mmCIF file with all atom_site columns, C-alpha atoms in Angstrom:
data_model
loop_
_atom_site.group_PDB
_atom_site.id
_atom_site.type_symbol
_atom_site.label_atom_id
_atom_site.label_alt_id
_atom_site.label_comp_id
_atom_site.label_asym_id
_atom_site.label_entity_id
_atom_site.label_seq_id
_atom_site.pdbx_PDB_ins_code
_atom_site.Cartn_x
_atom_site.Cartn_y
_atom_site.Cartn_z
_atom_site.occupancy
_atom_site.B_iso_or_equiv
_atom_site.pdbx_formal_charge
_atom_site.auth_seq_id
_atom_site.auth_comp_id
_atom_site.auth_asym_id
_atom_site.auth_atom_id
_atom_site.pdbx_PDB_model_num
ATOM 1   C CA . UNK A 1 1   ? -24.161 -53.462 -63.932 1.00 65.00 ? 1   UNK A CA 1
ATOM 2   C CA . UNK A 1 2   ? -22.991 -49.422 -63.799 1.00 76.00 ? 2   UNK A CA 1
ATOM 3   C CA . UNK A 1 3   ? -26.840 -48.294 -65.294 1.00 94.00 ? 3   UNK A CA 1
ATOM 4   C CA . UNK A 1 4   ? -26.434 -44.382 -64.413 1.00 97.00 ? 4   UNK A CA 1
ATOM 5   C CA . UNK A 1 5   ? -23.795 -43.270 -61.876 1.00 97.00 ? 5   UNK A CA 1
ATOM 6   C CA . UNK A 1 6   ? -24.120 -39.673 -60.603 1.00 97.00 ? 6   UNK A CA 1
ATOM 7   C CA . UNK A 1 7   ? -20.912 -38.177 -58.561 1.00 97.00 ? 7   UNK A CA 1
ATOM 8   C CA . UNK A 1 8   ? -21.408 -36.371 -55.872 1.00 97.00 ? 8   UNK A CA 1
ATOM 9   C CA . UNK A 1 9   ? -24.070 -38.177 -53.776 1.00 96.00 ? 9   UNK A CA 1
ATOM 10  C CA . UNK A 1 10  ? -23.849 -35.606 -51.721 1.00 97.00 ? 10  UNK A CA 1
ATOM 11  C CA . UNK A 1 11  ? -22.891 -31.631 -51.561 1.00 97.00 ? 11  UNK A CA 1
ATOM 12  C CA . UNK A 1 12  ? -23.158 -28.872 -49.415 1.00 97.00 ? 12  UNK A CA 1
ATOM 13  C CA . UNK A 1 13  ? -22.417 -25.225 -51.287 1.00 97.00 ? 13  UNK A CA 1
ATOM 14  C CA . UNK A 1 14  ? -22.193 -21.720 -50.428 1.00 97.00 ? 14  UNK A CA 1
ATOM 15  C CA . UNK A 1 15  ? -24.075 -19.158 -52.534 1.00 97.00 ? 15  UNK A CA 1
ATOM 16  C CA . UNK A 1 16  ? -22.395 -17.687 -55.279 1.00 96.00 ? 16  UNK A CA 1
ATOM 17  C CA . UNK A 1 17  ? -20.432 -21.092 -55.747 1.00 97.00 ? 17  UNK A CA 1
ATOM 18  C CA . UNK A 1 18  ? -20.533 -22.834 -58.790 1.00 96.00 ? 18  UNK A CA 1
ATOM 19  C CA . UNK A 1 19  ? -20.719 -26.861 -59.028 1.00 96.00 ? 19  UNK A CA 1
ATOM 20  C CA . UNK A 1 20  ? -21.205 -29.766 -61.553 1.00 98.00 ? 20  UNK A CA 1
ATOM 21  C CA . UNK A 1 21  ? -23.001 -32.544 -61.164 1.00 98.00 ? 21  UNK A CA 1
ATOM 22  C CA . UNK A 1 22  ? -21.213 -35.450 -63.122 1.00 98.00 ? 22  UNK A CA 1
ATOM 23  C CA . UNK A 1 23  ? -23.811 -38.013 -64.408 1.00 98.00 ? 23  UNK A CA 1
ATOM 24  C CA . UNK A 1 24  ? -22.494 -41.155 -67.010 1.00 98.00 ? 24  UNK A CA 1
ATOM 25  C CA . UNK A 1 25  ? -24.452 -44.137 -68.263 1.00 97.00 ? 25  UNK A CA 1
ATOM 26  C CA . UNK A 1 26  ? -22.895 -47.221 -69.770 1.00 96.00 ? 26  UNK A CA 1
ATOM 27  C CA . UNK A 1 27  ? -26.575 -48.727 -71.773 1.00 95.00 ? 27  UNK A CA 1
ATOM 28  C CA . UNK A 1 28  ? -25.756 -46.775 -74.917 1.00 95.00 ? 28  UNK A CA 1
ATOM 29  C CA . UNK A 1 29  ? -29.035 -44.639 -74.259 1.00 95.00 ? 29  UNK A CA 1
ATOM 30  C CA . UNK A 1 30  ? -29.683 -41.678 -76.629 1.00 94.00 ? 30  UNK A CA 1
ATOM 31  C CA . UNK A 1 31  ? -31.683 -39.706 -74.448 1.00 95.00 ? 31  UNK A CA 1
ATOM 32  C CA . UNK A 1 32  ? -30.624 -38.392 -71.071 1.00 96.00 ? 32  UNK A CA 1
ATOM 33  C CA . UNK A 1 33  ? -32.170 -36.117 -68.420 1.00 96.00 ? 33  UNK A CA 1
ATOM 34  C CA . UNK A 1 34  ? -31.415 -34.398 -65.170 1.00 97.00 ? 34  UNK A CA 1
ATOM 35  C CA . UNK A 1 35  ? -34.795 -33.958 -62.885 1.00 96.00 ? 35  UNK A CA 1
ATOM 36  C CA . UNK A 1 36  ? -34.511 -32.295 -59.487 1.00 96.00 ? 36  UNK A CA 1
ATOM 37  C CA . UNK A 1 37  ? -37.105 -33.174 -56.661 1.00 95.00 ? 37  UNK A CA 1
ATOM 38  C CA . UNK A 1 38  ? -37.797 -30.962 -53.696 1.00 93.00 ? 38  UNK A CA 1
ATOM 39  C CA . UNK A 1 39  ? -38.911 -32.585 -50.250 1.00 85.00 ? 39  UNK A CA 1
ATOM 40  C CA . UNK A 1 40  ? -42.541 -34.073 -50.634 1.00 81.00 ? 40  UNK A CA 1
ATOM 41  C CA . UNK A 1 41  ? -42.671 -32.844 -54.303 1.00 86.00 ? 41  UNK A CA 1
ATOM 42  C CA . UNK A 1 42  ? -42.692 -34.734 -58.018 1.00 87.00 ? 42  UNK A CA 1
ATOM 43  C CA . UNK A 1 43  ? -39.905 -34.653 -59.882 1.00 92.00 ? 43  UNK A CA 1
ATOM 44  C CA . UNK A 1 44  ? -39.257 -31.540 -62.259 1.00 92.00 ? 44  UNK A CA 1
ATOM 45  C CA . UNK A 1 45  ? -37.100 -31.665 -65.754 1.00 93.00 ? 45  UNK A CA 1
ATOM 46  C CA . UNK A 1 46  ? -34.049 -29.527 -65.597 1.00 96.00 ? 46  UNK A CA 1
ATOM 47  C CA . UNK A 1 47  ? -32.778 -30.472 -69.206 1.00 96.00 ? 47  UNK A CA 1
ATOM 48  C CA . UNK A 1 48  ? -32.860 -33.335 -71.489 1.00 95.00 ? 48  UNK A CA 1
ATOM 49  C CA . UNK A 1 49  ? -30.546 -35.210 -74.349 1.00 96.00 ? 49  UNK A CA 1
ATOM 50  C CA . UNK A 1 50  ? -32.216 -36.502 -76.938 1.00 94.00 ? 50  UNK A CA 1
ATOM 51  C CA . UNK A 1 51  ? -28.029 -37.698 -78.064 1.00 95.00 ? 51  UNK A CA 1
ATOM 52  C CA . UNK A 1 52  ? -24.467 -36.431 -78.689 1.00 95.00 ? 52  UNK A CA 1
ATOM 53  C CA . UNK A 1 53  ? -24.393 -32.473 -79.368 1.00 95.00 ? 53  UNK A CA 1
ATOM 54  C CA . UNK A 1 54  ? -28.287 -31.939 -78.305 1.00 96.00 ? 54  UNK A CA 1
ATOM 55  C CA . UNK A 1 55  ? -29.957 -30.532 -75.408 1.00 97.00 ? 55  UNK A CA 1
ATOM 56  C CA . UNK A 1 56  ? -32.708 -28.605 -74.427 1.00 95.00 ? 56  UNK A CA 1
ATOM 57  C CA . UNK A 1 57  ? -34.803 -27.032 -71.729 1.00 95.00 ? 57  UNK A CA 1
ATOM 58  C CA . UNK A 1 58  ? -37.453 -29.147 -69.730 1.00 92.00 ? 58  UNK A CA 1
ATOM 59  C CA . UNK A 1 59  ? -39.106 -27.471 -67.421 1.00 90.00 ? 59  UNK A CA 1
ATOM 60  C CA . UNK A 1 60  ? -36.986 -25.834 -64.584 1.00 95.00 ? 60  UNK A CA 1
ATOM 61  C CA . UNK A 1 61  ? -33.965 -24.555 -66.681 1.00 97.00 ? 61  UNK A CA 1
ATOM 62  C CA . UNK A 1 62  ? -33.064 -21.083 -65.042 1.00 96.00 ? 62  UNK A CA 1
ATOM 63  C CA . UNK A 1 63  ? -29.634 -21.831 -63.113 1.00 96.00 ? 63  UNK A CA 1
ATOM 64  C CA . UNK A 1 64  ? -28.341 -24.412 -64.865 1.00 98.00 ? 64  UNK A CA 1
ATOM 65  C CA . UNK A 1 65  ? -26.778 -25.444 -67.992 1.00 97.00 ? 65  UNK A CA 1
ATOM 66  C CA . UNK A 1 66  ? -25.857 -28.929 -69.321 1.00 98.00 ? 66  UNK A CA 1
ATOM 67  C CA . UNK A 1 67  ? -23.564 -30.484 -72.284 1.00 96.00 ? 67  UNK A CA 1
ATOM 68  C CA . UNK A 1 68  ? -23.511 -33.647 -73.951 1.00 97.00 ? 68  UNK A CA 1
ATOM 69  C CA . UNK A 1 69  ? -20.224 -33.900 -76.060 1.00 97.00 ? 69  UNK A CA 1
ATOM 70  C CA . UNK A 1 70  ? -20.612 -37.813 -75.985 1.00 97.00 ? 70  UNK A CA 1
ATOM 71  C CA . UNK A 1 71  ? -23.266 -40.115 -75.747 1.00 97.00 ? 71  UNK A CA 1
ATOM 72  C CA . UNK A 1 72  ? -22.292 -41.910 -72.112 1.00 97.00 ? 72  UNK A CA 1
ATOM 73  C CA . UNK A 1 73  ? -21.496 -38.214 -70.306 1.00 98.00 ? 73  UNK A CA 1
ATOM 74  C CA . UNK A 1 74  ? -24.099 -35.390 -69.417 1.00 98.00 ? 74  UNK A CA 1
ATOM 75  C CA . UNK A 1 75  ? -22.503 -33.220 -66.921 1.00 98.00 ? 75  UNK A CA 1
ATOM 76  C CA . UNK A 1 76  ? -25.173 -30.414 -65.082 1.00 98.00 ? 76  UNK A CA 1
ATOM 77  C CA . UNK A 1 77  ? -23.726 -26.909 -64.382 1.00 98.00 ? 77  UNK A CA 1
ATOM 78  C CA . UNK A 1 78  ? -24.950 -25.023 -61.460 1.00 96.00 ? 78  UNK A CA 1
ATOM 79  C CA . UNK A 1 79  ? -23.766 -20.944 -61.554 1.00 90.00 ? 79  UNK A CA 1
ATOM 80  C CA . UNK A 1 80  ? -23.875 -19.193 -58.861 1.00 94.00 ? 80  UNK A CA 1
ATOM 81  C CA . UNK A 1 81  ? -25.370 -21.403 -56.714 1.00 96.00 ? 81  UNK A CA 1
ATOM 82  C CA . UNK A 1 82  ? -29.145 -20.021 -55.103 1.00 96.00 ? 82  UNK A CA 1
ATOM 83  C CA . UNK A 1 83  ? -30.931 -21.646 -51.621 1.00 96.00 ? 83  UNK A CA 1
ATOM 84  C CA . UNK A 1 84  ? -34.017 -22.224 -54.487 1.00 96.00 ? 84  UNK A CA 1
ATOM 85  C CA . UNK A 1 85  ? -31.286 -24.833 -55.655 1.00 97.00 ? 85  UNK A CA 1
ATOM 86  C CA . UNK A 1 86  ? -31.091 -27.141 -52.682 1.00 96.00 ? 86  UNK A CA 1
ATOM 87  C CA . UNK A 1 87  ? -33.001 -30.482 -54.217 1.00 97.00 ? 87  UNK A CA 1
ATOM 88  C CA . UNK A 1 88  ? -32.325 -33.648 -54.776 1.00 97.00 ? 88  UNK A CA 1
ATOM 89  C CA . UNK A 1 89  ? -30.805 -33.891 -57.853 1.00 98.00 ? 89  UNK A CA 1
ATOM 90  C CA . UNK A 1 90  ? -31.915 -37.367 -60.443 1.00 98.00 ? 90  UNK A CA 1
ATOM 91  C CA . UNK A 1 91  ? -29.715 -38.389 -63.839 1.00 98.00 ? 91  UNK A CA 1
ATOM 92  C CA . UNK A 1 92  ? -31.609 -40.755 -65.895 1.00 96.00 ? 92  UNK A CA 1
ATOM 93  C CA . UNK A 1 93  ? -31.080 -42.354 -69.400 1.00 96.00 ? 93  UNK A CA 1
ATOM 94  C CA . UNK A 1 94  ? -33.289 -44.270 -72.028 1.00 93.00 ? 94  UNK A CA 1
ATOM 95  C CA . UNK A 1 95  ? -33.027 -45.695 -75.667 1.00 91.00 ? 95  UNK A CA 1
ATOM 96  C CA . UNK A 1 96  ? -35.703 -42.826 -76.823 1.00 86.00 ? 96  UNK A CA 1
ATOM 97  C CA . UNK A 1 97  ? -38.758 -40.996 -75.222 1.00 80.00 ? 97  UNK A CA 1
ATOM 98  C CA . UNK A 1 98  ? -40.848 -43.814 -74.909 1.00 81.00 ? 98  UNK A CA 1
ATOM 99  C CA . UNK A 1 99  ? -38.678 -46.511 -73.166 1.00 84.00 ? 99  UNK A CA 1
ATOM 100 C CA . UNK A 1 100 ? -38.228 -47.441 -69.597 1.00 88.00 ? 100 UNK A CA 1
ATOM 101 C CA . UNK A 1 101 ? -36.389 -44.672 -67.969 1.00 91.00 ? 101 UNK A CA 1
ATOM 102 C CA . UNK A 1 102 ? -33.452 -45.578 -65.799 1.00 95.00 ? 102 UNK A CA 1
ATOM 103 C CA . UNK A 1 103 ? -31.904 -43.485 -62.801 1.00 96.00 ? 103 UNK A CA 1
ATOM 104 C CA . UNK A 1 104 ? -28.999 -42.487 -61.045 1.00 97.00 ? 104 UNK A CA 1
ATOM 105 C CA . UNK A 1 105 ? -29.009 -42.447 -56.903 1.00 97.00 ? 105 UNK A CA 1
ATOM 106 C CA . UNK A 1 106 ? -29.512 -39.257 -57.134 1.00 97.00 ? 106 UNK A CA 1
ATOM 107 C CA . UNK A 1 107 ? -27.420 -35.987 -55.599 1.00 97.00 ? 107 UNK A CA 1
ATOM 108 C CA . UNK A 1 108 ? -28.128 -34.403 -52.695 1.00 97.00 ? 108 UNK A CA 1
ATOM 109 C CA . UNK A 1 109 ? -27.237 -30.939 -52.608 1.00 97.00 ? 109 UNK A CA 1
ATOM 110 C CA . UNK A 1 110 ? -27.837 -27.856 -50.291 1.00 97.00 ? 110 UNK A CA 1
ATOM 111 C CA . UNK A 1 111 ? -26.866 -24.515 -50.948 1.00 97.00 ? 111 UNK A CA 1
ATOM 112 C CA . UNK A 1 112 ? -26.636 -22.414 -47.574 1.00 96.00 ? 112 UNK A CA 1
ATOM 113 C CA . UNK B 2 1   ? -54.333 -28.930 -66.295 1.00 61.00 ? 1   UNK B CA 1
ATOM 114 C CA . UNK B 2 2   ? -51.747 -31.128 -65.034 1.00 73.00 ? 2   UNK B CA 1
ATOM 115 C CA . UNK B 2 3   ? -49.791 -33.306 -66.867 1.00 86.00 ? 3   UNK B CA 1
ATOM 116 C CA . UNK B 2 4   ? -49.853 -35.969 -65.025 1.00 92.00 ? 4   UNK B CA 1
ATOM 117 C CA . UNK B 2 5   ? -52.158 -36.213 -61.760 1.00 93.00 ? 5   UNK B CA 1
ATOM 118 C CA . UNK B 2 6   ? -52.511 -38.249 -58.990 1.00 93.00 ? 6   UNK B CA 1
ATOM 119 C CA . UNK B 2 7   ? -54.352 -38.605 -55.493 1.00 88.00 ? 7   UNK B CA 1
ATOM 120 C CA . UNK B 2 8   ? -51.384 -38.204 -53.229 1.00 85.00 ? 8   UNK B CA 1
ATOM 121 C CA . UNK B 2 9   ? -52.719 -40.146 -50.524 1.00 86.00 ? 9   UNK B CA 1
ATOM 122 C CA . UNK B 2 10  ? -51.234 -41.087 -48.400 1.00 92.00 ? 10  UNK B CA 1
ATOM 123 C CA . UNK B 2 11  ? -53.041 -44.595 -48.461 1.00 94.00 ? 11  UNK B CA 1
ATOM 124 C CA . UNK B 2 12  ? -52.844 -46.448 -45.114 1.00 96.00 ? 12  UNK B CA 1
ATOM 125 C CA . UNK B 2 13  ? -54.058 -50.312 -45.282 1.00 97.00 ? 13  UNK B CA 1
ATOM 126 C CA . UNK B 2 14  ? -53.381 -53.169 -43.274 1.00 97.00 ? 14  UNK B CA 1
ATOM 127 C CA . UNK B 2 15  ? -51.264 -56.609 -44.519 1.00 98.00 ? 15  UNK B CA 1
ATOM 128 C CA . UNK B 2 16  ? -53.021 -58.235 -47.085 1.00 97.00 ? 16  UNK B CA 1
ATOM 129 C CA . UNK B 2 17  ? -55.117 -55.671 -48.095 1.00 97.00 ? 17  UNK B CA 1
ATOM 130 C CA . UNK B 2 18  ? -55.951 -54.394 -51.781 1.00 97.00 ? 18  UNK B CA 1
ATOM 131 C CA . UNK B 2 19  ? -55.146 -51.269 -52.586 1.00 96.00 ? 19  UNK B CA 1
ATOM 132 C CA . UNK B 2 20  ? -55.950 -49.193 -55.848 1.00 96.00 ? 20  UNK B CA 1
ATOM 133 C CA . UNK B 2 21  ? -54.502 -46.328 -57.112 1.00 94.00 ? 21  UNK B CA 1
ATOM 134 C CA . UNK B 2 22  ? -55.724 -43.643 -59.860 1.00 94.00 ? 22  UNK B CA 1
ATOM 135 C CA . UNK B 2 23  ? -54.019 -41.633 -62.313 1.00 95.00 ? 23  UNK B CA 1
ATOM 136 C CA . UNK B 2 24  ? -55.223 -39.053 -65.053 1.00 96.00 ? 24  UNK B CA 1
ATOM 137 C CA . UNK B 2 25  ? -53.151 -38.091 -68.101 1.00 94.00 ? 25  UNK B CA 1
ATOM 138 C CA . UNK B 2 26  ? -53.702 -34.515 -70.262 1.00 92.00 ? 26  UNK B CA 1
ATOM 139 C CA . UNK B 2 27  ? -51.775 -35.362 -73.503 1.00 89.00 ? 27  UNK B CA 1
ATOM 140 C CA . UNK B 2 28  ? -53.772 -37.595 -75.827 1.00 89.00 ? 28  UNK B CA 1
ATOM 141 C CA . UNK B 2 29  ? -51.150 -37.997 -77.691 1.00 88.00 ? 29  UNK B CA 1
ATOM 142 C CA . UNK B 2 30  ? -49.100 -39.936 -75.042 1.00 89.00 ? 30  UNK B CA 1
ATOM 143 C CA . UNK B 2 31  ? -47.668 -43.368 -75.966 1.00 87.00 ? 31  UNK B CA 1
ATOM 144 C CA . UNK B 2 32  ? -46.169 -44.834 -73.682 1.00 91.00 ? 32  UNK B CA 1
ATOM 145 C CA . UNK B 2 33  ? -47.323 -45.487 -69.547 1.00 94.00 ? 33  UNK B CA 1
ATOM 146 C CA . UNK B 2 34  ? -45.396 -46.997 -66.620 1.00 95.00 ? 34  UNK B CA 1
ATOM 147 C CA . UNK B 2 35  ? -45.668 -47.075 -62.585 1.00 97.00 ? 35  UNK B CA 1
ATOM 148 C CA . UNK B 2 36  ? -42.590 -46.913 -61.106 1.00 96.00 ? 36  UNK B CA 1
ATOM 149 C CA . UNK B 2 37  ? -42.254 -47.400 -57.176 1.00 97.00 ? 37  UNK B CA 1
ATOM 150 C CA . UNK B 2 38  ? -39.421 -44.808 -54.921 1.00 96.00 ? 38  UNK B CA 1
ATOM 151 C CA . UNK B 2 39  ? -38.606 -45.303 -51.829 1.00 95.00 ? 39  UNK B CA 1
ATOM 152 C CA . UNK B 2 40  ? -37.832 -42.994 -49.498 1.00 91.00 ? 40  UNK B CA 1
ATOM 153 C CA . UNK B 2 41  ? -34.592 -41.153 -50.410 1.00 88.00 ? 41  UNK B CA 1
ATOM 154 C CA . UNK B 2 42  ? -34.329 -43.743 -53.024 1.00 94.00 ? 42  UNK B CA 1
ATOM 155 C CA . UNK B 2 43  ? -34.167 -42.849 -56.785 1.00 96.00 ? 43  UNK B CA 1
ATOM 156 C CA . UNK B 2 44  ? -37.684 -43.935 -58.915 1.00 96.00 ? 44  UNK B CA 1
ATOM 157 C CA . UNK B 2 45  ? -37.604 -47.646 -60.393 1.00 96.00 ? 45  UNK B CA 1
ATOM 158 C CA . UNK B 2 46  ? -39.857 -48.543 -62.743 1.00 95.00 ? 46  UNK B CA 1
ATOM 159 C CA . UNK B 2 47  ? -42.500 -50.901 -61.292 1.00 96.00 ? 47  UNK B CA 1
ATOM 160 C CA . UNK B 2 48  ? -44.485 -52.119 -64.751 1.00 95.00 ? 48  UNK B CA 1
ATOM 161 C CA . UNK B 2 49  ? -45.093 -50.889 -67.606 1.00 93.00 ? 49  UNK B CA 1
ATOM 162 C CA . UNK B 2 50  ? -49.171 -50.506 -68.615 1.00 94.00 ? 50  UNK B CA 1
ATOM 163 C CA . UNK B 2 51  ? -50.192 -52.025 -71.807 1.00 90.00 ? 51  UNK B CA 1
ATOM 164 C CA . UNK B 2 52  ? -53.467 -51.244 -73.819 1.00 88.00 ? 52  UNK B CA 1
ATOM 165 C CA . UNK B 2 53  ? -55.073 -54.198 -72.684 1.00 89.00 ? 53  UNK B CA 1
ATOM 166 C CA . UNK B 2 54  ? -54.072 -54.266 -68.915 1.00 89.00 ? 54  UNK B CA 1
ATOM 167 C CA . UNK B 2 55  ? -51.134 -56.206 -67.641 1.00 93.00 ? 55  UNK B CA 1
ATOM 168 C CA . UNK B 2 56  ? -50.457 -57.844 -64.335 1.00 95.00 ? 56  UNK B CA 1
ATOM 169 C CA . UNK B 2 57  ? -47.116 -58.679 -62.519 1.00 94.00 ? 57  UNK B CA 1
ATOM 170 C CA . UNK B 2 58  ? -47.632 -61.128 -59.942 1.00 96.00 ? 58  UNK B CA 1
ATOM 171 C CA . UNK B 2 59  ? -49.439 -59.338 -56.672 1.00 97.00 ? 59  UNK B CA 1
ATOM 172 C CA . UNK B 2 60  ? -50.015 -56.195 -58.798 1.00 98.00 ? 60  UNK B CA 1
ATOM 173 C CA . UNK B 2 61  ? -52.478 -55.509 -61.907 1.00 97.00 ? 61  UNK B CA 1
ATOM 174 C CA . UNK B 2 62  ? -52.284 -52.190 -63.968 1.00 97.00 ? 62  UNK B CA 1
ATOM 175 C CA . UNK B 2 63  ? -54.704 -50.713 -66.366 1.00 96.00 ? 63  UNK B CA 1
ATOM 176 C CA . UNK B 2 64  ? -55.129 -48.058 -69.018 1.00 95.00 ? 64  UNK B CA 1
ATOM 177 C CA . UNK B 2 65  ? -58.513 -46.429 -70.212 1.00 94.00 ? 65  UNK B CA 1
ATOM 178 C CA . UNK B 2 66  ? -57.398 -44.527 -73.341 1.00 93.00 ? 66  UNK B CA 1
ATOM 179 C CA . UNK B 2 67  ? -60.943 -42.778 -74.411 1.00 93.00 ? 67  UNK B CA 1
ATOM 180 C CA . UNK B 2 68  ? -60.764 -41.426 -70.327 1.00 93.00 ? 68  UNK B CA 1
ATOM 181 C CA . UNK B 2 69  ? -56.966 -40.708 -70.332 1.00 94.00 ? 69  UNK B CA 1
ATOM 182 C CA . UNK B 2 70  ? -56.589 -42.566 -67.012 1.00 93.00 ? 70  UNK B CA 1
ATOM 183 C CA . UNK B 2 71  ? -54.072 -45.101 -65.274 1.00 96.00 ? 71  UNK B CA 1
ATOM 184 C CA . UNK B 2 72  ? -54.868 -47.819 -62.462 1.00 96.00 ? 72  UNK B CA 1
ATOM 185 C CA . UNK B 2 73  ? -52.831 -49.752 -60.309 1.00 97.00 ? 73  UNK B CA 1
ATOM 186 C CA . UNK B 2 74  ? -53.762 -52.530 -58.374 1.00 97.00 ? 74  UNK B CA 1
ATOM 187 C CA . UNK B 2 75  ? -52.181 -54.262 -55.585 1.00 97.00 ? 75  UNK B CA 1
ATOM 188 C CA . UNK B 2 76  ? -53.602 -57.453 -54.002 1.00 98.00 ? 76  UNK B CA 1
ATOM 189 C CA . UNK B 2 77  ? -52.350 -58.778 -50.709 1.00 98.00 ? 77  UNK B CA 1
ATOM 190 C CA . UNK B 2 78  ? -50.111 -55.907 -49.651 1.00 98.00 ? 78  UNK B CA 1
ATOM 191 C CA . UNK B 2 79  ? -47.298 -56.497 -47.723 1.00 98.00 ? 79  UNK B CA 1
ATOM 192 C CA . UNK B 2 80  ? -45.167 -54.703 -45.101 1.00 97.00 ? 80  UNK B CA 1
ATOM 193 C CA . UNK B 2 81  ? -42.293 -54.040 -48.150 1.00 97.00 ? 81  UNK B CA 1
ATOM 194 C CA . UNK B 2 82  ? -45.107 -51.968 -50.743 1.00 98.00 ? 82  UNK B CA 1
ATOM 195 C CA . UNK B 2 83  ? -44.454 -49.079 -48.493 1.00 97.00 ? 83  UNK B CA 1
ATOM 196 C CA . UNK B 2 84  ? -43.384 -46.894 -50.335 1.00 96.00 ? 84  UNK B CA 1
ATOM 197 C CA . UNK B 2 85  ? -43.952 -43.627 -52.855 1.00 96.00 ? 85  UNK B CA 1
ATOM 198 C CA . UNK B 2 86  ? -45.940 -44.980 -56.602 1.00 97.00 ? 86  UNK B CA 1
ATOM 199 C CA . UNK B 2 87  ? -45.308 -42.512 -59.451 1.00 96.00 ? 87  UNK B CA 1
ATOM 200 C CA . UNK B 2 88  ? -47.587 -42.404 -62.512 1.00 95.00 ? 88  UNK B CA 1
ATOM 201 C CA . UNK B 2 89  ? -45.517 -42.045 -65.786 1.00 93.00 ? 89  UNK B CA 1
ATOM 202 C CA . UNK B 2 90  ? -46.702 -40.413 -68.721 1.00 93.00 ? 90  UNK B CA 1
ATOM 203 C CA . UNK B 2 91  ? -44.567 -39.935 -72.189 1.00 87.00 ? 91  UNK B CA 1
ATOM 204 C CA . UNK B 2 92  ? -45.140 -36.986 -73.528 1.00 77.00 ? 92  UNK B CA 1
ATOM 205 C CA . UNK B 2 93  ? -42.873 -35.968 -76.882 1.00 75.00 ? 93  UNK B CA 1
ATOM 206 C CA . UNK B 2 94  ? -39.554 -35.898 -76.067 1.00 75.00 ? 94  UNK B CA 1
ATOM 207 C CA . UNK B 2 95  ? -39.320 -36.816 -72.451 1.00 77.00 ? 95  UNK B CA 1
ATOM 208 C CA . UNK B 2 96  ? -41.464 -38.418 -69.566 1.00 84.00 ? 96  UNK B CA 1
ATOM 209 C CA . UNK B 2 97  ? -44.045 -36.911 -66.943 1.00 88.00 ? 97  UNK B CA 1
ATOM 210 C CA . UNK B 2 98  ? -43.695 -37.463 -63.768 1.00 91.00 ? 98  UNK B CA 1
ATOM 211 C CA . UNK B 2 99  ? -47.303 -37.320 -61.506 1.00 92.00 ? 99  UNK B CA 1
ATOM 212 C CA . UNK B 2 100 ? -46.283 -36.126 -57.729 1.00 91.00 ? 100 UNK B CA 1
ATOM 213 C CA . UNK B 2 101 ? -46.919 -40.066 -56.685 1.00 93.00 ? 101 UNK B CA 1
ATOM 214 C CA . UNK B 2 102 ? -48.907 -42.004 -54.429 1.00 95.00 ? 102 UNK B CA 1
ATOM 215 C CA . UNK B 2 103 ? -47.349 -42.884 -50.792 1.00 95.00 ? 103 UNK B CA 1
ATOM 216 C CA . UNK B 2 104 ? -48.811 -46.007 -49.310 1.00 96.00 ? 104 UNK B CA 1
ATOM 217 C CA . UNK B 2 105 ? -48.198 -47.393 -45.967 1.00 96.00 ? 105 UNK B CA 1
ATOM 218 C CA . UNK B 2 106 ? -48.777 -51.123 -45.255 1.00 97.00 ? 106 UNK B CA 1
ATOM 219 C CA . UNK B 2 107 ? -49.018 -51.334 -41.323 1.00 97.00 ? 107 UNK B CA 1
ATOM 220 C CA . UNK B 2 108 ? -49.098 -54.550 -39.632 1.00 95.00 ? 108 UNK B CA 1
#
């Protein structure tokens, strides 16, 4: 049982660098999301997938940027990589907006 | 307001103990409710889903007052393994809210 697998678990980056954070699920969910949560703190919406072709902003957008070309793959961008950016970083998946949620293991990544 | 707001604790109880925890919602509109449970440096896993007319799951019992937007979780006879952080989970149009979550810490 895949559920969502996130690659890297764990990344250390440089400022200025640019990374992305690979995130697949294998349930046939339409909607996918990418949350980030700092130390001690809820998790935030980066972007979200409602399916193939379609994304938008959540909450915490500025930095990043996202695709969805298929339904199983929803890749986040970072450019230019900022210290503000160290998080944890969660991929999650569900059949629409009000179904159980399912996550990744999550990313750690630091920018230094 | 908030979205999604709860007491962040943290709750400390002894074994066997019953613990409750609150949760209040903004959007009226919301649908759909869960608790999940996250562990430290874990990812979130959903816990239960909460039902109109209050559902329970073995040790734990949750609860949903529509007219007062708010969410309850119960948990009878804790144990050492409840430790952990307990998110309230809110739908709201096109994605879910998160509330900053609940630690609790069962001590022997």
């Amino acid at each position: 049982n895949a559920g969502v697998t996130q690659t890297p678990k764990f990344r250390i980056l440089k400022i200025g660098q640019s990374m992305t954070l690979q995130c697949a699920q294998d349930m046939n969910h339409n909607y996918m999301y990418w949350y980030r949560q700092d130390p001690g703190m809820g998790l935030k919406l980066i972007y979200y997938s409602v399916g193939a072709g379609i994304t938008d902003k959540g909450e915490v957008p500025n930095g990043y940027n996202v695709s969805r070309s298929t339904t199983e793959d929803f890749p986040l961008r970072l450019e230019l990589a900022a210290p503000s950016q160290t998080s944890v970083y969660f991929c999650a998946s569900s059949y629409s907006s009000v179904n159980t949620i399912y996550f990744g293991e999550g990313s750690w990544l630091t920018v230094v | 307001r908030k979205e999604v707001e709860q007491d962040p604790g943290p709750f400390n109880v002894p074994e066997g103990a019953t613990v409750a925890f609150n949760c209040t919602y903004s959007n009226s509109a919301s649908q759909s409710f869960f608790w999940y449970r996250q562990d430290c440096r874990k990812e979130p896993k959903l816990l239960m889903s909460v039902y109109s007319s209050g559902n329970e799951d073995g040790r734990f019992t949750a609860q949903l007052n529509r007219a007062s937007q708010y969410i309850s979780l119960l948990i009878r006879d804790s144990k050492l393994s409840d430790s952990a952080t307990y998110l309230c989970v809110v739908n709201s149009g096109y994605a879910l809210n998160f509330g900053k979550g609940t630690s609790l810490l069962v001590t022997p």
